[in-house]
Amino acid sequence: MTPSETRAIVSLSLLAAFADGEKHERERAEIKRIAEGLSQADGVQLPMLYQDVLMKRLSLASVAGELKSPEARQLAYEMAVCVCDADGMQSEAERAFLIDARTALGLDAPMAARFNEQAEAIAAVPLAPAADAAAATGPAVDGAALDQAILNAAIVNGALELLPETLSTMAIIPLQMKLVYRIGKAHGYELDGGHVRDFLATVGVGLTSQYLEQAGRKLLGGLLGKVGGGLLGGLGKQAVSSGMSFATTYALGHVAKRYYAGGRTLSTQMLKDTFAGLTQEAQGLQARYLPAMQEKARSLDAGKVLSMVRGA
């Protein structure tokens, strides 16, 4: 893939991120930070890209024109779909944007619709399986079991980071949300999706921005969208994102455990500081658990992602 195609794919992803016009200021700031960070990677210079998108100086037609190969066009569309679904089901504005994107990219409508349905299915998965929704909370919290659940979730998300499919990257977010839900429930709190999203945003984990960062780094590392042996090549490329998903999930789980165990009394600043410290701690653990992530990645494929999210 050429640098201009890579730039165009990131451009389309940013257009998708702002398609609904309702991004919170903190999410906009995160997206700007990520765009600036990606501009320093692999010679793909994007110094004005964020401003170009906000000022509407980029059009779908011009971006699509930079994508020459069918593979690049398909990957660009897939990333745009996942960006729109990262923070929940698509809005009317996002659906309209994706229809326009599909047309501009000249994609096969049934094929594009199938991918869109898969992504929407992941976005629509409830926080708790129906069988667990009415389950009573036990009389005592099993801290060791929660610690193990947090570690397992971090390993799974680290494994998803190694896979070349766009849907695998998207699955990381609902798995993180399910982890927070499980921890809250263990401490007697029945959380809904809005609360969990707010909690993630408060500690510093934006949904759209997190997907953009994970997918963008995989794209620039040459992993995202690879077919036929992409996984085995990708297993040696964990440094592309420095185990970001493992560290984020681990830190998110442990800060949630402290927050709900303490009766939700930690201030916003304390949550942010605790999350930052735990993320640093998790980055130190990443090398120890990399073999487990690699082993897990070998057992996963795109067909298993939705069932895994549903059953988590």
mmCIF file of C-alpha atoms in Angstrom:
data_model
loop_
_atom_site.group_PDB
_atom_site.id
_atom_site.type_symbol
_atom_site.label_atom_id
_atom_site.label_comp_id
_atom_site.label_asym_id
_atom_site.label_seq_id
_atom_site.Cartn_x
_atom_site.Cartn_y
_atom_site.Cartn_z
ATOM 1 C CA MET A 1 0.000 0.000 0.000
ATOM 2 C CA THR A 2 1.354 3.406 -0.966
ATOM 3 C CA PRO A 3 1.748 6.295 1.512
ATOM 4 C CA SER A 4 -0.971 8.218 -0.337
ATOM 5 C CA GLU A 5 -3.374 5.291 0.067
ATOM 6 C CA THR A 6 -2.535 5.006 3.749
ATOM 7 C CA ARG A 7 -3.133 8.728 4.171
ATOM 8 C CA ALA A 8 -6.447 8.435 2.322
ATOM 9 C CA ILE A 9 -7.621 5.562 4.533
ATOM 10 C CA VAL A 10 -6.828 7.543 7.681
ATOM 11 C CA SER A 11 -8.543 10.573 6.097
ATOM 12 C CA LEU A 12 -11.712 8.583 5.465
ATOM 13 C CA SER A 13 -11.608 7.271 9.033
ATOM 14 C CA LEU A 14 -11.417 10.816 10.394
ATOM 15 C CA LEU A 15 -14.288 11.897 8.152
ATOM 16 C CA ALA A 16 -16.283 8.998 9.575
ATOM 17 C CA ALA A 17 -15.359 9.992 13.136
ATOM 18 C CA PHE A 18 -16.998 13.379 12.681
ATOM 19 C CA ALA A 19 -19.875 12.261 10.439
ATOM 20 C CA ASP A 20 -22.493 12.587 13.184
ATOM 21 C CA GLY A 21 -21.292 16.007 14.336
ATOM 22 C CA GLU A 22 -21.842 15.098 17.997
ATOM 23 C CA LYS A 23 -18.388 14.279 19.328
ATOM 24 C CA HIS A 24 -17.688 15.506 22.858
ATOM 25 C CA GLU A 25 -14.817 17.976 23.143
ATOM 26 C CA ARG A 26 -12.672 15.462 25.068
ATOM 27 C CA GLU A 27 -13.132 12.926 22.241
ATOM 28 C CA ARG A 28 -12.219 15.554 19.663
ATOM 29 C CA ALA A 29 -9.047 16.321 21.611
ATOM 30 C CA GLU A 30 -8.136 12.627 21.687
ATOM 31 C CA ILE A 31 -8.755 12.259 17.961
ATOM 32 C CA LYS A 32 -6.561 15.288 17.292
ATOM 33 C CA ARG A 33 -3.794 13.798 19.452
ATOM 34 C CA ILE A 34 -3.991 10.509 17.575
ATOM 35 C CA ALA A 35 -3.980 12.172 14.145
ATOM 36 C CA GLU A 36 -0.874 14.113 15.134
ATOM 37 C CA GLY A 37 0.769 10.978 16.509
ATOM 38 C CA LEU A 38 0.046 8.936 13.403
ATOM 39 C CA SER A 39 1.480 11.715 11.245
ATOM 40 C CA GLN A 40 4.921 10.923 12.653
ATOM 41 C CA ALA A 41 4.827 7.240 11.678
ATOM 42 C CA ASP A 42 6.337 5.586 8.635
ATOM 43 C CA GLY A 43 6.751 8.781 6.652
ATOM 44 C CA VAL A 44 3.002 9.378 6.283
ATOM 45 C CA GLN A 45 2.788 13.110 6.881
ATOM 46 C CA LEU A 46 -0.618 14.277 8.145
ATOM 47 C CA PRO A 47 0.134 17.674 9.735
ATOM 48 C CA MET A 48 -3.054 19.398 8.552
ATOM 49 C CA LEU A 49 -5.350 16.409 8.255
ATOM 50 C CA TYR A 50 -7.368 16.949 11.430
ATOM 51 C CA GLN A 51 -7.960 20.604 10.533
ATOM 52 C CA ASP A 52 -8.811 19.664 6.928
ATOM 53 C CA VAL A 53 -11.526 17.335 8.169
ATOM 54 C CA LEU A 54 -13.004 19.798 10.682
ATOM 55 C CA MET A 55 -12.948 22.641 8.145
ATOM 56 C CA LYS A 56 -14.515 20.369 5.493
ATOM 57 C CA ARG A 57 -11.622 20.861 3.121
ATOM 58 C CA LEU A 58 -11.631 17.137 2.304
ATOM 59 C CA SER A 59 -14.351 15.461 0.268
ATOM 60 C CA LEU A 60 -15.292 11.807 -0.061
ATOM 61 C CA ALA A 61 -14.638 12.012 -3.783
ATOM 62 C CA SER A 62 -11.100 13.344 -3.371
ATOM 63 C CA VAL A 63 -10.230 10.777 -0.704
ATOM 64 C CA ALA A 64 -11.691 7.907 -2.741
ATOM 65 C CA GLY A 65 -9.691 9.059 -5.746
ATOM 66 C CA GLU A 66 -6.451 8.366 -3.856
ATOM 67 C CA LEU A 67 -7.386 4.714 -3.311
ATOM 68 C CA LYS A 68 -6.378 2.825 -6.432
ATOM 69 C CA SER A 69 -6.612 -0.849 -5.491
ATOM 70 C CA PRO A 70 -9.825 -2.736 -4.649
ATOM 71 C CA GLU A 71 -8.165 -3.967 -1.431
ATOM 72 C CA ALA A 72 -7.374 -0.426 -0.270
ATOM 73 C CA ARG A 73 -10.919 0.721 -1.027
ATOM 74 C CA GLN A 74 -12.447 -2.184 0.870
ATOM 75 C CA LEU A 75 -10.152 -1.635 3.857
ATOM 76 C CA ALA A 76 -10.973 2.082 3.894
ATOM 77 C CA TYR A 77 -14.698 1.313 3.958
ATOM 78 C CA GLU A 78 -14.281 -1.293 6.704
ATOM 79 C CA MET A 79 -12.359 1.137 8.899
ATOM 80 C CA ALA A 80 -14.991 3.834 8.328
ATOM 81 C CA VAL A 81 -17.769 1.425 9.346
ATOM 82 C CA CYS A 82 -15.910 0.405 12.502
ATOM 83 C CA VAL A 83 -15.231 4.034 13.422
ATOM 84 C CA CYS A 84 -18.956 4.790 13.150
ATOM 85 C CA ASP A 85 -19.829 1.746 15.284
ATOM 86 C CA ALA A 86 -17.076 2.188 17.892
ATOM 87 C CA ASP A 87 -19.260 4.246 20.242
ATOM 88 C CA GLY A 88 -22.488 2.332 19.629
ATOM 89 C CA MET A 89 -25.039 1.784 16.886
ATOM 90 C CA GLN A 90 -24.829 4.072 13.870
ATOM 91 C CA SER A 91 -26.790 7.313 13.820
ATOM 92 C CA GLU A 92 -28.818 8.380 10.778
ATOM 93 C CA ALA A 93 -26.026 10.770 9.800
ATOM 94 C CA GLU A 94 -23.446 7.995 10.025
ATOM 95 C CA ARG A 95 -25.569 5.611 7.977
ATOM 96 C CA ALA A 96 -25.949 8.268 5.270
ATOM 97 C CA PHE A 97 -22.200 8.922 5.327
ATOM 98 C CA LEU A 98 -21.413 5.237 4.881
ATOM 99 C CA ILE A 99 -23.803 4.915 1.937
ATOM 100 C CA ASP A 100 -22.071 7.877 0.299
ATOM 101 C CA ALA A 101 -18.662 6.358 1.100
ATOM 102 C CA ARG A 102 -19.620 3.016 -0.420
ATOM 103 C CA THR A 103 -20.777 4.795 -3.594
ATOM 104 C CA ALA A 104 -17.667 6.980 -3.822
ATOM 105 C CA LEU A 105 -15.429 3.936 -3.371
ATOM 106 C CA GLY A 106 -17.319 1.964 -5.999
ATOM 107 C CA LEU A 107 -17.834 -1.046 -3.737
ATOM 108 C CA ASP A 108 -20.134 -3.985 -4.304
ATOM 109 C CA ALA A 109 -23.319 -3.108 -2.398
ATOM 110 C CA PRO A 110 -24.172 -6.606 -1.050
ATOM 111 C CA MET A 111 -20.580 -7.179 0.126
ATOM 112 C CA ALA A 112 -20.469 -3.781 1.837
ATOM 113 C CA ALA A 113 -23.845 -4.433 3.439
ATOM 114 C CA ARG A 114 -22.656 -7.773 4.852
ATOM 115 C CA PHE A 115 -19.664 -6.147 6.521
ATOM 116 C CA ASN A 116 -21.845 -3.338 7.846
ATOM 117 C CA GLU A 117 -24.234 -5.895 9.375
ATOM 118 C CA GLN A 118 -21.340 -7.728 11.071
ATOM 119 C CA ALA A 119 -20.043 -4.501 12.606
ATOM 120 C CA GLU A 120 -23.526 -3.447 13.738
ATOM 121 C CA ALA A 121 -23.996 -6.857 15.355
ATOM 122 C CA ILE A 122 -20.871 -6.309 17.457
ATOM 123 C CA ALA A 123 -21.982 -2.779 18.385
ATOM 124 C CA ALA A 124 -25.419 -4.045 19.426
ATOM 125 C CA VAL A 125 -24.292 -6.872 21.717
ATOM 126 C CA PRO A 126 -25.687 -6.241 25.233
ATOM 127 C CA LEU A 127 -23.344 -5.812 28.183
ATOM 128 C CA ALA A 128 -24.603 -9.015 29.831
ATOM 129 C CA PRO A 129 -25.874 -12.258 28.284
ATOM 130 C CA ALA A 130 -29.603 -12.744 28.863
ATOM 131 C CA ALA A 131 -28.917 -15.620 31.253
ATOM 132 C CA ASP A 132 -26.858 -13.351 33.495
ATOM 133 C CA ALA A 133 -28.982 -10.219 33.360
ATOM 134 C CA ALA A 134 -31.107 -11.157 36.357
ATOM 135 C CA ALA A 135 -28.434 -13.068 38.248
ATOM 136 C CA ALA A 136 -28.103 -12.078 41.878
ATOM 137 C CA THR A 137 -24.868 -10.640 43.148
ATOM 138 C CA GLY A 138 -23.074 -12.904 45.600
ATOM 139 C CA PRO A 139 -22.805 -11.964 49.278
ATOM 140 C CA ALA A 140 -19.071 -11.375 48.983
ATOM 141 C CA VAL A 141 -16.804 -10.110 46.210
ATOM 142 C CA ASP A 142 -14.202 -12.625 45.032
ATOM 143 C CA GLY A 143 -11.240 -10.321 44.450
ATOM 144 C CA ALA A 144 -8.962 -13.076 43.157
ATOM 145 C CA ALA A 145 -11.565 -14.152 40.601
ATOM 146 C CA LEU A 146 -11.940 -10.562 39.414
ATOM 147 C CA ASP A 147 -8.154 -10.190 39.128
ATOM 148 C CA GLN A 148 -8.050 -13.306 36.962
ATOM 149 C CA ALA A 149 -10.964 -12.065 34.848
ATOM 150 C CA ILE A 150 -9.144 -8.766 34.287
ATOM 151 C CA LEU A 151 -5.948 -10.544 33.246
ATOM 152 C CA ASN A 152 -7.846 -12.893 30.936
ATOM 153 C CA ALA A 153 -9.644 -9.958 29.290
ATOM 154 C CA ALA A 154 -6.335 -8.113 28.814
ATOM 155 C CA ILE A 155 -4.790 -11.188 27.158
ATOM 156 C CA VAL A 156 -7.773 -11.648 24.839
ATOM 157 C CA ASN A 157 -7.688 -7.993 23.790
ATOM 158 C CA GLY A 158 -3.931 -8.186 23.317
ATOM 159 C CA ALA A 159 -4.544 -11.178 21.044
ATOM 160 C CA LEU A 160 -7.181 -9.271 19.064
ATOM 161 C CA GLU A 161 -4.597 -6.547 18.539
ATOM 162 C CA LEU A 162 -2.451 -9.082 16.680
ATOM 163 C CA LEU A 163 -5.140 -10.048 14.179
ATOM 164 C CA PRO A 164 -5.342 -8.370 10.750
ATOM 165 C CA GLU A 165 -9.147 -8.086 10.545
ATOM 166 C CA THR A 166 -10.812 -4.739 11.160
ATOM 167 C CA LEU A 167 -13.652 -6.394 13.096
ATOM 168 C CA SER A 168 -11.145 -7.929 15.501
ATOM 169 C CA THR A 169 -9.934 -4.447 16.391
ATOM 170 C CA MET A 170 -13.499 -3.236 16.870
ATOM 171 C CA ALA A 171 -14.309 -6.124 19.232
ATOM 172 C CA ILE A 172 -11.839 -4.802 21.821
ATOM 173 C CA ILE A 173 -14.169 -1.992 22.926
ATOM 174 C CA PRO A 174 -17.286 -4.069 23.740
ATOM 175 C CA LEU A 175 -15.089 -6.558 25.583
ATOM 176 C CA GLN A 176 -13.710 -3.730 27.722
ATOM 177 C CA MET A 177 -17.237 -2.496 28.396
ATOM 178 C CA LYS A 178 -18.349 -5.987 29.412
ATOM 179 C CA LEU A 179 -15.412 -6.207 31.806
ATOM 180 C CA VAL A 180 -16.422 -2.960 33.543
ATOM 181 C CA TYR A 181 -20.031 -4.167 33.684
ATOM 182 C CA ARG A 182 -18.958 -7.454 35.295
ATOM 183 C CA ILE A 183 -16.827 -5.673 37.896
ATOM 184 C CA GLY A 184 -19.603 -3.220 38.728
ATOM 185 C CA LYS A 185 -22.140 -6.041 39.057
ATOM 186 C CA ALA A 186 -19.817 -7.996 41.358
ATOM 187 C CA HIS A 187 -19.883 -4.989 43.697
ATOM 188 C CA GLY A 188 -23.660 -4.628 43.539
ATOM 189 C CA TYR A 189 -24.009 -2.063 40.750
ATOM 190 C CA GLU A 190 -26.232 -2.840 37.744
ATOM 191 C CA LEU A 191 -24.702 -0.638 35.063
ATOM 192 C CA ASP A 192 -26.095 0.359 31.688
ATOM 193 C CA GLY A 193 -24.205 1.143 28.487
ATOM 194 C CA GLY A 194 -24.339 4.891 29.027
ATOM 195 C CA HIS A 195 -22.751 4.642 32.468
ATOM 196 C CA VAL A 196 -19.979 2.350 31.217
ATOM 197 C CA ARG A 197 -19.204 4.658 28.275
ATOM 198 C CA ASP A 198 -19.047 7.633 30.649
ATOM 199 C CA PHE A 199 -16.752 5.707 32.983
ATOM 200 C CA LEU A 200 -14.368 4.860 30.138
ATOM 201 C CA ALA A 201 -14.385 8.471 28.961
ATOM 202 C CA THR A 202 -13.762 9.758 32.490
ATOM 203 C CA VAL A 203 -10.630 7.674 33.002
ATOM 204 C CA GLY A 204 -9.408 8.669 29.530
ATOM 205 C CA VAL A 205 -10.500 5.842 27.230
ATOM 206 C CA GLY A 206 -12.420 7.357 24.314
ATOM 207 C CA LEU A 207 -14.307 4.853 22.179
ATOM 208 C CA THR A 208 -13.923 6.336 18.698
ATOM 209 C CA SER A 209 -10.429 7.624 19.450
ATOM 210 C CA GLN A 210 -9.316 4.267 20.861
ATOM 211 C CA TYR A 211 -10.444 2.433 17.726
ATOM 212 C CA LEU A 212 -8.732 5.024 15.525
ATOM 213 C CA GLU A 213 -5.479 4.668 17.430
ATOM 214 C CA GLN A 214 -5.473 0.866 17.437
ATOM 215 C CA ALA A 215 -6.495 0.489 13.808
ATOM 216 C CA GLY A 216 -4.269 3.348 12.659
ATOM 217 C CA ARG A 217 -1.172 1.840 14.220
ATOM 218 C CA LYS A 218 -1.969 -1.576 12.774
ATOM 219 C CA LEU A 219 -2.482 0.041 9.373
ATOM 220 C CA LEU A 220 0.812 1.931 9.519
ATOM 221 C CA GLY A 221 2.555 -1.218 10.735
ATOM 222 C CA GLY A 222 1.412 -3.100 7.652
ATOM 223 C CA LEU A 223 -0.736 -5.553 9.605
ATOM 224 C CA LEU A 224 -4.329 -4.373 9.193
ATOM 225 C CA GLY A 225 -6.133 -5.922 6.246
ATOM 226 C CA LYS A 226 -3.514 -8.558 5.473
ATOM 227 C CA VAL A 227 -4.789 -11.857 4.109
ATOM 228 C CA GLY A 228 -3.239 -15.289 3.813
ATOM 229 C CA GLY A 229 -0.612 -15.606 6.508
ATOM 230 C CA GLY A 230 -1.100 -12.105 7.852
ATOM 231 C CA LEU A 231 -1.502 -13.403 11.377
ATOM 232 C CA LEU A 232 1.780 -15.276 11.515
ATOM 233 C CA GLY A 233 3.596 -12.275 10.123
ATOM 234 C CA GLY A 234 1.736 -10.062 12.578
ATOM 235 C CA LEU A 235 2.698 -12.053 15.647
ATOM 236 C CA GLY A 236 6.145 -10.525 15.433
ATOM 237 C CA LYS A 237 4.707 -7.014 15.170
ATOM 238 C CA GLN A 238 3.332 -6.513 18.653
ATOM 239 C CA ALA A 239 5.570 -3.445 18.898
ATOM 240 C CA VAL A 240 3.360 -1.747 16.289
ATOM 241 C CA SER A 241 1.087 -0.664 19.115
ATOM 242 C CA SER A 242 3.256 -1.626 22.093
ATOM 243 C CA GLY A 243 0.616 -3.923 23.553
ATOM 244 C CA MET A 244 -1.742 -0.963 23.907
ATOM 245 C CA SER A 245 -4.893 -3.089 24.158
ATOM 246 C CA PHE A 246 -3.407 -5.348 26.823
ATOM 247 C CA ALA A 247 -2.294 -2.391 28.935
ATOM 248 C CA THR A 248 -5.500 -0.377 28.494
ATOM 249 C CA THR A 249 -7.751 -3.317 29.344
ATOM 250 C CA TYR A 250 -5.663 -4.322 32.366
ATOM 251 C CA ALA A 251 -5.626 -0.770 33.730
ATOM 252 C CA LEU A 252 -9.314 -0.230 33.003
ATOM 253 C CA GLY A 253 -10.262 -3.408 34.876
ATOM 254 C CA HIS A 254 -8.225 -2.581 37.949
ATOM 255 C CA VAL A 255 -9.313 1.043 38.187
ATOM 256 C CA ALA A 256 -12.941 -0.126 37.853
ATOM 257 C CA LYS A 257 -12.350 -2.630 40.655
ATOM 258 C CA ARG A 258 -11.035 0.119 42.952
ATOM 259 C CA TYR A 259 -13.814 2.517 41.974
ATOM 260 C CA TYR A 260 -16.759 0.183 42.597
ATOM 261 C CA ALA A 261 -15.180 -1.439 45.653
ATOM 262 C CA GLY A 262 -14.868 2.050 47.143
ATOM 263 C CA GLY A 263 -18.502 2.922 46.545
ATOM 264 C CA ARG A 264 -17.829 5.106 43.487
ATOM 265 C CA THR A 265 -16.262 7.849 45.591
ATOM 266 C CA LEU A 266 -13.035 8.461 43.620
ATOM 267 C CA SER A 267 -12.873 11.879 41.989
ATOM 268 C CA THR A 268 -12.392 12.352 38.258
ATOM 269 C CA GLN A 269 -8.769 13.362 38.751
ATOM 270 C CA MET A 270 -8.087 10.383 41.011
ATOM 271 C CA LEU A 271 -9.597 8.062 38.393
ATOM 272 C CA LYS A 272 -7.423 9.565 35.669
ATOM 273 C CA ASP A 273 -4.271 9.403 37.801
ATOM 274 C CA THR A 274 -4.973 5.833 38.901
ATOM 275 C CA PHE A 275 -5.633 4.735 35.331
ATOM 276 C CA ALA A 276 -2.398 6.354 34.121
ATOM 277 C CA GLY A 277 -0.381 4.616 36.849
ATOM 278 C CA LEU A 278 -1.989 1.243 36.195
ATOM 279 C CA THR A 279 -1.394 1.605 32.462
ATOM 280 C CA GLN A 280 2.297 2.102 33.152
ATOM 281 C CA GLU A 281 2.286 -0.957 35.390
ATOM 282 C CA ALA A 282 0.551 -3.016 32.695
ATOM 283 C CA GLN A 283 3.079 -1.982 30.061
ATOM 284 C CA GLY A 284 5.737 -3.512 32.295
ATOM 285 C CA LEU A 285 3.779 -6.777 32.353
ATOM 286 C CA GLN A 286 3.174 -6.939 28.611
ATOM 287 C CA ALA A 287 6.336 -8.867 27.716
ATOM 288 C CA ARG A 288 5.555 -11.537 30.334
ATOM 289 C CA TYR A 289 2.134 -12.216 28.840
ATOM 290 C CA LEU A 290 3.016 -11.793 25.149
ATOM 291 C CA PRO A 291 3.338 -15.599 24.622
ATOM 292 C CA ALA A 292 -0.175 -16.054 26.032
ATOM 293 C CA MET A 293 -1.479 -13.366 23.669
ATOM 294 C CA GLN A 294 0.221 -15.018 20.710
ATOM 295 C CA GLU A 295 -1.197 -18.413 21.640
ATOM 296 C CA LYS A 296 -4.687 -16.945 21.984
ATOM 297 C CA ALA A 297 -4.366 -15.137 18.657
ATOM 298 C CA ARG A 298 -3.606 -18.411 16.872
ATOM 299 C CA SER A 299 -6.949 -19.805 18.038
ATOM 300 C CA LEU A 300 -8.984 -16.828 16.793
ATOM 301 C CA ASP A 301 -10.259 -15.821 13.391
ATOM 302 C CA ALA A 302 -12.796 -13.319 12.098
ATOM 303 C CA GLY A 303 -15.581 -15.877 12.261
ATOM 304 C CA LYS A 304 -15.115 -16.337 16.016
ATOM 305 C CA VAL A 305 -15.055 -12.680 16.955
ATOM 306 C CA LEU A 306 -18.810 -12.077 17.219
ATOM 307 C CA SER A 307 -19.486 -15.299 19.112
ATOM 308 C CA MET A 308 -16.689 -14.427 21.526
ATOM 309 C CA VAL A 309 -18.120 -10.960 22.151
ATOM 310 C CA ARG A 310 -21.600 -12.390 22.655
ATOM 311 C CA GLY A 311 -20.412 -15.013 25.095
ATOM 312 C CA ALA A 312 -17.928 -12.926 27.051
#
